CSV table of C-alpha atoms and ligand atoms in Angstrom, one decimal:
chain,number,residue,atom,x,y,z
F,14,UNK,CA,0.0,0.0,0.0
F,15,UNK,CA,1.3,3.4,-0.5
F,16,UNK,CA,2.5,5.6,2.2
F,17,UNK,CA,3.0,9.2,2.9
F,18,UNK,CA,6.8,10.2,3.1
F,19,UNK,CA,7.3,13.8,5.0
F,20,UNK,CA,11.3,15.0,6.4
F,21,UNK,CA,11.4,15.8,10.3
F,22,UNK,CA,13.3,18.2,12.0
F,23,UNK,CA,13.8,16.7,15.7
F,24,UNK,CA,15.4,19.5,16.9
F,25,UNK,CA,18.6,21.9,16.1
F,26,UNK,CA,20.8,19.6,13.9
F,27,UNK,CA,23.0,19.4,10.9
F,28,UNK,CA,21.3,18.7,7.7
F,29,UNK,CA,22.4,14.9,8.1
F,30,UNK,CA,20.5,14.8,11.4
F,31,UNK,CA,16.7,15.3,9.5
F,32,UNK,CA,14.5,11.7,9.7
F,33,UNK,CA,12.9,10.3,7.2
F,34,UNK,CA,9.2,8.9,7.9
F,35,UNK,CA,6.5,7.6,6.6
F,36,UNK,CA,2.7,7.3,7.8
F,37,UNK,CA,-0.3,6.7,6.3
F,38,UNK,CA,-2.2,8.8,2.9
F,39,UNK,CA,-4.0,11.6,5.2
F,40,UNK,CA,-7.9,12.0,4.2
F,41,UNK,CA,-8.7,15.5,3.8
F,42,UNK,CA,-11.2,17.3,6.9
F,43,UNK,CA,-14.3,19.1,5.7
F,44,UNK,CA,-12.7,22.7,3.7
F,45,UNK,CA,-9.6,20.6,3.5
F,46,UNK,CA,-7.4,19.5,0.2
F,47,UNK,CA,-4.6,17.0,0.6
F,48,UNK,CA,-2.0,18.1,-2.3
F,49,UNK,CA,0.1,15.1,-3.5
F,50,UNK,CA,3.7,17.2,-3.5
F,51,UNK,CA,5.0,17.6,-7.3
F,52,UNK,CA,8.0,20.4,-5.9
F,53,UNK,CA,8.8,21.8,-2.9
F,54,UNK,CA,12.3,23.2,-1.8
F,55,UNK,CA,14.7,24.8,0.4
F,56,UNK,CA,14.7,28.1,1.6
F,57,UNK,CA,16.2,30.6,3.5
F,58,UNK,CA,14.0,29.7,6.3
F,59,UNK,CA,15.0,26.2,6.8
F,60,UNK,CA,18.3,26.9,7.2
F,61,UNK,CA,17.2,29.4,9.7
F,62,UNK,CA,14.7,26.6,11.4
F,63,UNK,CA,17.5,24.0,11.7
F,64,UNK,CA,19.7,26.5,13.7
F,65,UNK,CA,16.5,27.3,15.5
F,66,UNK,CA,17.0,31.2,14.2
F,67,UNK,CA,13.8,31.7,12.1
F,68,UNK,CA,12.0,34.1,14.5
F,69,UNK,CA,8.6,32.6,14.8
F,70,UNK,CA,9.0,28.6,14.3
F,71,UNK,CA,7.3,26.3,15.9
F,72,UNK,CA,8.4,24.1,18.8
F,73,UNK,CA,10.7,21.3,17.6
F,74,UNK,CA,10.4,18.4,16.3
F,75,UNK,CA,8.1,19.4,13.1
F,76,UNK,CA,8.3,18.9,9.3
F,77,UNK,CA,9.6,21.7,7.4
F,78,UNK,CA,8.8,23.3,4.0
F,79,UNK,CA,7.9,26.8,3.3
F,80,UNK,CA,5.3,26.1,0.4
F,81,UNK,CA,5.0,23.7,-2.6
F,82,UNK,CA,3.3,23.0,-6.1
F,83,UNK,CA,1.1,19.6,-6.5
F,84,UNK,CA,-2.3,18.1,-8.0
F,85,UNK,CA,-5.0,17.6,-5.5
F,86,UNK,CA,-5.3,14.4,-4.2
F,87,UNK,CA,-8.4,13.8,-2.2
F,88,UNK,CA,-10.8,17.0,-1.6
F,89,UNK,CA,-13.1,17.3,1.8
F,90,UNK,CA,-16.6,18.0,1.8
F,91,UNK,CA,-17.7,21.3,1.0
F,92,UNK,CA,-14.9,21.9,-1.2
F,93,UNK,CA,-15.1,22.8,-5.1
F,94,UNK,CA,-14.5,19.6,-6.7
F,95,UNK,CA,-13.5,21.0,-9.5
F,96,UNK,CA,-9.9,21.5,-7.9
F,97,UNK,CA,-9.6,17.3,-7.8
F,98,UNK,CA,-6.6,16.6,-10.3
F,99,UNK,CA,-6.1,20.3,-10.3
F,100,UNK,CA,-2.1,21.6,-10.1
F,101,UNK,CA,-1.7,24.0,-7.5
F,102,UNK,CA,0.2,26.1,-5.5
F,103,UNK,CA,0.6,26.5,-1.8
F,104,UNK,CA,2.5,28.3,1.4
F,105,UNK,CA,2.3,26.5,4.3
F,106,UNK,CA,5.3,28.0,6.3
F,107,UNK,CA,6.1,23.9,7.3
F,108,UNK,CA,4.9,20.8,6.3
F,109,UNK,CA,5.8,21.1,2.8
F,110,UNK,CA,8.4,18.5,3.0
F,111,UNK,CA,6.6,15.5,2.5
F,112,UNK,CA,4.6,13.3,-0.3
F,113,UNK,CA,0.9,14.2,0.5
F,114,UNK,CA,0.2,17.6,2.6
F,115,UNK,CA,-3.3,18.4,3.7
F,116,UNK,CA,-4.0,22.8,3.5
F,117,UNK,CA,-7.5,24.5,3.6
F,118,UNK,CA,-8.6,24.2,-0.2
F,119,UNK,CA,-9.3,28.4,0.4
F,120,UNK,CA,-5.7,29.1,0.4
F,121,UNK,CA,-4.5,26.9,-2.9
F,122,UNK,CA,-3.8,29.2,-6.1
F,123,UNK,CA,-4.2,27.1,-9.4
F,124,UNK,CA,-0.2,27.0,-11.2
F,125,UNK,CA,-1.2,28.0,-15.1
F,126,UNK,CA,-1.0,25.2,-17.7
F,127,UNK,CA,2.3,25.0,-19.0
F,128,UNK,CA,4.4,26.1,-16.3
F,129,UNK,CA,6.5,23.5,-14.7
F,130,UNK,CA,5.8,22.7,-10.9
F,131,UNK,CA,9.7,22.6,-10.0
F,132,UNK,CA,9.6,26.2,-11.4
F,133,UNK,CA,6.3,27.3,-9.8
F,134,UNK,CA,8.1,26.6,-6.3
F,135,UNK,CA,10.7,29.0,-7.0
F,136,UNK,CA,7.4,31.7,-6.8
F,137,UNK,CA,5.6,30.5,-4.1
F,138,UNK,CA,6.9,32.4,-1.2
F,139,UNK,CA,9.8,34.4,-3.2
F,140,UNK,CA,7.1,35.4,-5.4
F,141,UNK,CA,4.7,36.8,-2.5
F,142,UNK,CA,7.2,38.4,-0.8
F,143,UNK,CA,8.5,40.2,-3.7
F,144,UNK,CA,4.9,41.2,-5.5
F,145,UNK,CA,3.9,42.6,-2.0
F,146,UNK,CA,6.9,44.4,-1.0
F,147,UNK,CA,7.2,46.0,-4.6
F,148,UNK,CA,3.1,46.8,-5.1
F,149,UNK,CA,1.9,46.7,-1.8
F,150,UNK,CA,4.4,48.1,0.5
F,151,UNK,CA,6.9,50.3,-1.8
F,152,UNK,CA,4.2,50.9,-4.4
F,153,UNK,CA,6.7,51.7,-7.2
F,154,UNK,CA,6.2,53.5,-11.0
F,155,UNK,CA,7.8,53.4,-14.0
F,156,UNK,CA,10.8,55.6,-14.5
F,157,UNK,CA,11.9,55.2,-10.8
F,158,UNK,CA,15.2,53.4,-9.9
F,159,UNK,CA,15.0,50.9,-6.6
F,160,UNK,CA,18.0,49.0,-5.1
F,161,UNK,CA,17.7,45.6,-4.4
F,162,UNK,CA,20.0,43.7,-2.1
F,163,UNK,CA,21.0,40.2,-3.1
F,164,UNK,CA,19.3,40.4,-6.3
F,165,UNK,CA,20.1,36.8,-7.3
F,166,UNK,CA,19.0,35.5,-4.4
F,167,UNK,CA,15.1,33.7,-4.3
F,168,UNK,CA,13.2,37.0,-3.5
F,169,UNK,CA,15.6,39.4,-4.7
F,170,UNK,CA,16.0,37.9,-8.3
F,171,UNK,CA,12.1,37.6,-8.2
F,172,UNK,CA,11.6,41.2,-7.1
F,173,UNK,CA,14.2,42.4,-9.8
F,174,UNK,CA,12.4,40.8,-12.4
F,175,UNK,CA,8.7,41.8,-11.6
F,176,UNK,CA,10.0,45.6,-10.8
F,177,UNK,CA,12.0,45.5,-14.6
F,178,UNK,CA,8.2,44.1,-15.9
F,179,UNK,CA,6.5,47.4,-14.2
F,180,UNK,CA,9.3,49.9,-15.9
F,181,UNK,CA,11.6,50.6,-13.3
F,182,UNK,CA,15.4,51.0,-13.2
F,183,UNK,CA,16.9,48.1,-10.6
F,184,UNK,CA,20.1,48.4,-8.9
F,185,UNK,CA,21.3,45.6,-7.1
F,186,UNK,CA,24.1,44.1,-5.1
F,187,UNK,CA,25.5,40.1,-5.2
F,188,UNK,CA,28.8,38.3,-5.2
F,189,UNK,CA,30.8,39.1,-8.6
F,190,UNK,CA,30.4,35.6,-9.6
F,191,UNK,CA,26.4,36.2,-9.9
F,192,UNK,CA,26.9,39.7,-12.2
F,193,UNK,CA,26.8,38.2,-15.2
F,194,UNK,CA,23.0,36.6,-14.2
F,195,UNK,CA,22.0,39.9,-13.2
F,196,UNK,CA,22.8,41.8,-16.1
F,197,UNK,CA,20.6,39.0,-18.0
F,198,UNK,CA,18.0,40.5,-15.8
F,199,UNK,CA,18.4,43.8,-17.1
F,200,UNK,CA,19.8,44.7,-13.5
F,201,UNK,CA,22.4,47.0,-12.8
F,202,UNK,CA,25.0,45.0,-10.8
F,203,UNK,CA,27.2,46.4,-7.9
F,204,UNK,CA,29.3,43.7,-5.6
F,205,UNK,CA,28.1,44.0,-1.8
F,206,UNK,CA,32.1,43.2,-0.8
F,207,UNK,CA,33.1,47.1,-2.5
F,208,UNK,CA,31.6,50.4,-0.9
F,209,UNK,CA,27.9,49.8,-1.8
F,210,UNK,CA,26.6,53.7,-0.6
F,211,UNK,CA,29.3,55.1,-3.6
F,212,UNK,CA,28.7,52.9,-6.2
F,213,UNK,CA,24.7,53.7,-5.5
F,214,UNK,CA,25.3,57.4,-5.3
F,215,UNK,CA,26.9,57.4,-8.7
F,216,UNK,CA,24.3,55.2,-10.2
F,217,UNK,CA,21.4,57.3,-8.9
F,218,UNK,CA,23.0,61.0,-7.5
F,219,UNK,CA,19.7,62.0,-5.9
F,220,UNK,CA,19.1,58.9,-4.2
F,221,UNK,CA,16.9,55.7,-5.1
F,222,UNK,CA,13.0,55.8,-4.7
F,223,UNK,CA,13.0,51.8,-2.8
F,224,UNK,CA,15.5,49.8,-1.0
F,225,UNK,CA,14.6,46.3,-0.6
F,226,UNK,CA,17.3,45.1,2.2
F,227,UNK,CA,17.0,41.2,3.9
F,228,UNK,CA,20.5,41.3,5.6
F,229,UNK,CA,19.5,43.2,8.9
F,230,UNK,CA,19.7,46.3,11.3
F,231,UNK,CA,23.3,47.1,9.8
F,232,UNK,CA,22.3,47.2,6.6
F,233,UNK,CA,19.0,48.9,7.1
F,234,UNK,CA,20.8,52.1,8.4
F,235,UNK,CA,23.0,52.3,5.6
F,236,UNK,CA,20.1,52.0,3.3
F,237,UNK,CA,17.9,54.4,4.5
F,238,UNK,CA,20.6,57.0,3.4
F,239,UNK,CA,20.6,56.2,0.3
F,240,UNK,CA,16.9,56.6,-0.4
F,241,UNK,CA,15.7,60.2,-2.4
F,242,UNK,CA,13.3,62.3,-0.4
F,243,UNK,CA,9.9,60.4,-0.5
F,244,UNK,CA,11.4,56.9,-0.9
F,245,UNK,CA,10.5,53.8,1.0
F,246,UNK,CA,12.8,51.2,3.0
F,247,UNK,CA,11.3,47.8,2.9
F,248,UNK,CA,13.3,45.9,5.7
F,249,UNK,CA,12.5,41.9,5.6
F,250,UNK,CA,15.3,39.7,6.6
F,251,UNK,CA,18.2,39.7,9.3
F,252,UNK,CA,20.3,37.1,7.2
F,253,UNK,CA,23.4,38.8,8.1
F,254,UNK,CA,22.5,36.9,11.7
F,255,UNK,CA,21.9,33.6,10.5
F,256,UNK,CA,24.9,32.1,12.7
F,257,UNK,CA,24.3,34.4,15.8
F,258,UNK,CA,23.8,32.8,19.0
F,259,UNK,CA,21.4,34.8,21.6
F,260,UNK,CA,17.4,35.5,21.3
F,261,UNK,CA,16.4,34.8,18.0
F,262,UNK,CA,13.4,37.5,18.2
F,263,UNK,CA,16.5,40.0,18.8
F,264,UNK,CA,17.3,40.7,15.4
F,265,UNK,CA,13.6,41.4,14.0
F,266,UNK,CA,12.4,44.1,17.3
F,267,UNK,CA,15.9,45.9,16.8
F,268,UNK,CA,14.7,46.4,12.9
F,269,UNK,CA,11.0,47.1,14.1
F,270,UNK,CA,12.3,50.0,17.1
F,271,UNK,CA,14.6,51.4,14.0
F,272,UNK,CA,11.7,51.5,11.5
F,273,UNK,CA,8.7,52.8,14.1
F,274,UNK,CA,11.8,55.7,15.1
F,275,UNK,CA,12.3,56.4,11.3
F,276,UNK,CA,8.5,57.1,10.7
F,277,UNK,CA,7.8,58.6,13.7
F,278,UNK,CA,10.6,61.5,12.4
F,279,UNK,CA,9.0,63.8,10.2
F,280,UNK,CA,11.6,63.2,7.0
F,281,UNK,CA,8.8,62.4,4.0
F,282,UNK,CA,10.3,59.2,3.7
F,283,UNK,CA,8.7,55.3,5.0
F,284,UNK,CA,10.3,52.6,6.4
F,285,UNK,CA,8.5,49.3,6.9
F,286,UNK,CA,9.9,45.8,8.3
F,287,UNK,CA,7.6,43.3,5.6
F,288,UNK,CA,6.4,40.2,6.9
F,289,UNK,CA,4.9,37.5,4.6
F,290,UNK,CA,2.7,36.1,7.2
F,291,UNK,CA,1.5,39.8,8.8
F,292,UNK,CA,-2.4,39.9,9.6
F,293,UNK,CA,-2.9,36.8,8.7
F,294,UNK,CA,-4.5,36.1,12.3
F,295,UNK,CA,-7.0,39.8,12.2
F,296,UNK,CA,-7.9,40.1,9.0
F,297,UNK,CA,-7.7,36.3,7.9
F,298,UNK,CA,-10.3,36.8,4.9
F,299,UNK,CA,-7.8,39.6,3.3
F,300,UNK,CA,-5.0,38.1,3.9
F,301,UNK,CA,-5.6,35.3,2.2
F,302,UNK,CA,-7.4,37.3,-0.7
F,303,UNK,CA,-4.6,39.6,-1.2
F,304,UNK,CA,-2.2,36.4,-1.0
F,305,UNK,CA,-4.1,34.3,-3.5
F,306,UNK,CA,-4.2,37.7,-5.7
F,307,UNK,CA,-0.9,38.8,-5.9
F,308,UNK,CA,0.6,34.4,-6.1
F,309,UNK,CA,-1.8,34.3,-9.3
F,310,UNK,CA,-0.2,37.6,-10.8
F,311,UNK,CA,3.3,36.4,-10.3
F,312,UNK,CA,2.6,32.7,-11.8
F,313,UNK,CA,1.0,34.4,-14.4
F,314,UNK,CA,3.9,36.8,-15.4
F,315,UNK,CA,6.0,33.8,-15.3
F,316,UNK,CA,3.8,31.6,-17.8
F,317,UNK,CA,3.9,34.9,-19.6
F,318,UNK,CA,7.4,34.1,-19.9
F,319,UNK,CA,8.5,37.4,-17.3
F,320,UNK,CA,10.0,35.3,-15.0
F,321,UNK,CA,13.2,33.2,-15.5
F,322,UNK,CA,13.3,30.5,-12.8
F,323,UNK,CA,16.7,29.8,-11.2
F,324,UNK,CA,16.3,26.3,-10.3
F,325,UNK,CA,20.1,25.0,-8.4
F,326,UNK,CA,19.4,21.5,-8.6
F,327,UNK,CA,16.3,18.9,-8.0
F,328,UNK,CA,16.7,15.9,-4.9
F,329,UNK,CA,14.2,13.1,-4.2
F,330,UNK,CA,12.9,14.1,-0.9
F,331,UNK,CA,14.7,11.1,0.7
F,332,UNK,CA,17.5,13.1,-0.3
F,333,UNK,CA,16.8,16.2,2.0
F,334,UNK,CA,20.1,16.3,3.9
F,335,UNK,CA,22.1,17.0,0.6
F,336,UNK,CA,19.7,19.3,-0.9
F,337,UNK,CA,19.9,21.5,2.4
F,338,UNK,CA,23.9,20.9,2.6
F,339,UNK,CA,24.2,22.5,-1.1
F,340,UNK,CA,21.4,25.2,-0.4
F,341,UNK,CA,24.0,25.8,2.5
F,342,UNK,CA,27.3,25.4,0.8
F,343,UNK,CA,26.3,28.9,-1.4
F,344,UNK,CA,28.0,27.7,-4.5
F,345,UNK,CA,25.1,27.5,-6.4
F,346,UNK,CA,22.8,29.9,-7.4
F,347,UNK,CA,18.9,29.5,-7.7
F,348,UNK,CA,16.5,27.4,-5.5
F,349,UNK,CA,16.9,23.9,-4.8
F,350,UNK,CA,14.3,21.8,-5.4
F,351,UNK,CA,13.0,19.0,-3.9
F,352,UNK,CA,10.7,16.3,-5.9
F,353,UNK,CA,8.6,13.2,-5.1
N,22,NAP,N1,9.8,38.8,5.8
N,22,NAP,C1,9.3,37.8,5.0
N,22,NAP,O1,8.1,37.6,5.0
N,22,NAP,C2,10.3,37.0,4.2
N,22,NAP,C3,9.8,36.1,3.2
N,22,NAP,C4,10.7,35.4,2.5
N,22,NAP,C5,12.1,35.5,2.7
N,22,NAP,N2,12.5,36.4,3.7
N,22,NAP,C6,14.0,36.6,4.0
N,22,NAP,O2,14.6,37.0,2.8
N,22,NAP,C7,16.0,36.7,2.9
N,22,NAP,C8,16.4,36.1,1.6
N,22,NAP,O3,15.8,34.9,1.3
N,22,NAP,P1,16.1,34.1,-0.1
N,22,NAP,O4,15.3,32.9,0.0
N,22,NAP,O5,15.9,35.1,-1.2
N,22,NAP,O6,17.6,33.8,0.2
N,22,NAP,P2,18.8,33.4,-0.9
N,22,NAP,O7,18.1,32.8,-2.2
N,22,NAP,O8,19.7,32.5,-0.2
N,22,NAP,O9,19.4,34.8,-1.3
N,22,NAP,C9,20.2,35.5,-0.4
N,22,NAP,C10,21.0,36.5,-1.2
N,22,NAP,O10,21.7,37.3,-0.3
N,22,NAP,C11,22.9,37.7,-1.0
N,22,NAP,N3,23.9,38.2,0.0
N,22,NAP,C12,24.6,37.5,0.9
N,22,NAP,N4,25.4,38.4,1.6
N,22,NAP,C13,25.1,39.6,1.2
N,22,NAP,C14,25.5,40.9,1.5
N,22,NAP,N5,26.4,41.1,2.4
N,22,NAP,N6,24.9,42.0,0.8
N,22,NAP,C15,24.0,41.8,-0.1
N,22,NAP,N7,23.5,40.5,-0.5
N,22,NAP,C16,24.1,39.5,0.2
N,22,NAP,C17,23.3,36.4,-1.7
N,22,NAP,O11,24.2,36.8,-2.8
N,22,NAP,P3,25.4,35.9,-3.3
N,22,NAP,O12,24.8,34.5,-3.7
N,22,NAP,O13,25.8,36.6,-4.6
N,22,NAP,O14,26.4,35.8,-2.2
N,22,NAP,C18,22.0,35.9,-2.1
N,22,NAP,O15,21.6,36.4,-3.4
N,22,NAP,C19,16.1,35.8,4.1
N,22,NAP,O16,16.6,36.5,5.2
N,22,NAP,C20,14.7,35.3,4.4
N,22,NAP,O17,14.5,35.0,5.8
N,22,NAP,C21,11.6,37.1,4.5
């Protein structure tokens, strides 16, 4: 008989200490759809998770996997069962990892025909993140110019590419050995290890109108200079802690006191700390509209053919330990995927 297959994390280990096991098909609860997992894969968060750095995770030991792409399986009553057999898209924050993952059918988005369900992953919560923080949160126009830290990373490459589809001029900082990939982006490259501030004032003398900066309260200070009167900060990542020891909390409030000091100045510019999973618990009925809005534009730019997925390498799930250890190793570039 078949089973379901799912990757635990018992606690804070090194890749090679995740546990494979397996438990029987789950049947879907009434509004529920159990998703039989065509691609999931590794972000930034896991690696947090395993360190036990990711600010809000949940008591160990638990399955990780930020989102994933898959048909539906089984649908519970009072669903539309139209969505059986139906490819779709999901984030689940954890619990992707695994062969058969149960969500509320309210918060699946349909993947367009034709687009591959390894490179739908890549846009699942890289592809949130970025749509909101660019439309929602820094609101940007054509003709503006926006710097983008790590701009080959999972968000950042995303973000690029959907700001370069709305008209606007993108700066952004990575390692030399990922310039060449950004120019193919149409991105103006600038290598984080030189004087970034310089090499920005010389690209854009009066400032930029966005900075979209995931490397922490540093960083953040240094890019709320370099914004133009009116810009917006868009702070949503403290990866520049990732190997800290001490409260992992600490990090995010130092960002949040910096931003709620900046806005409280009167200085005509906005600073906002951006997180994916924000009101999700007061205003659950937007939040998921707005997520299931903004997932179907950004799946539907890339079947358009506006987004090039970066895909690092595919694993069999079994396999999770060495698809973390090269997400880790940062040799590669693009998201690492992980398949039935
Ligand atoms: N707030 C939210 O809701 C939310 C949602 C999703 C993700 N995030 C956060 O977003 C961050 C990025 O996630 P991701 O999945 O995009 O990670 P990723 O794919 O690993 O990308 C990270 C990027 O950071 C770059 N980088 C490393 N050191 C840098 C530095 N000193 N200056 C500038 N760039 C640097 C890397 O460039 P090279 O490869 O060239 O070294 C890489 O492109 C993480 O902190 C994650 O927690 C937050």
């Amino acid at each position: 008989m078949e089973q379901r297959t799912e990757i635990l994390l018992p606690g804070v280990v090194d890749p090679d200490g995740l546990q494979l096991r397996t438990s029987s098909i789950p049947v879907p609860g009434a509004g529920q759809v159990v998703i039989r997992m065509e691609a999931t894969g590794v972000s930034f968060a896991e690696q947090q998770m395993r360190r036990g750095r990711y600010y809000d995770q949940p008591p160990f030991p638990f399955v990780p996997g930020y989102d994933l792409v898959g048909t539906v399986e089984a649908a519970g009553a009072g669903t539309d069962s139209a969505l059986l057999g139906q490819r779709v898209a999901a984030l689940t924050k954890i619990g992707g990892w695994a062969s058969h993952v149960t969500v509320e059918a309210a918060d699946v988005v349909p993947v367009p025909a034709g687009v591959d369900p390894a490179e739908a992953e890549t846009v699942v919560v890289n592809g949130i993140t970025a749509w909101q923080m660019l439309h929602r949160k820094a609101r940007v126009k054509a003709g503006q110019t926006i710097l983008v830290h790590g701009a080959n990373g999972g968000v950042g490459s995303t973000l690029a590419q959907l700001a370069r589809l709305a008209g606007v001029r993108v700066i952004g900082t990575a390692s030399s050995r990922n310039h060449d990939r950004l120019r193919d982006l149409g991105v103006i490259p600038i290598d984080y290890r030189t004087d970034v501030p310089a090499a920005v004032r010389e690209l854009a003398p009066e400032g930029v109108d966005a900075v979209f900066d995931h490397l922490g309260v540093s960083s953040v200070r240094q890019s709320w200079r370099l914004l133009a009167p009116g810009g917006t900060l868009v702070s949503y990542g403290s990866a520049a802690t990732l190997d800290d020891s001490g409260s992992k909390q600490l990090p995010v409030l130092k960002i949040l006191l910096r931003v709620w000091a900046w806005n409280a100045l009167p200085n005509g510019r906005h600073a906002y700390f951006y997180n994916i999973w924000a009101g999700r618990s007061l205003a659950k009925r937007r939040f998921r509209t707005r997520l299931r809005q903004d997932l179907t534009q950004v799946l539907q730019a890339m079947a358009e053919g506006h987004i090039d997925a970066q895909i690092a390498a595919r694993f069999p799930l079994a396999e999770a330990t060495d698809a973390l250890r090269l997400a880790e190793s940062k040799t590669v570039t693009g998201k690492v995927i992980l398949t039935p």
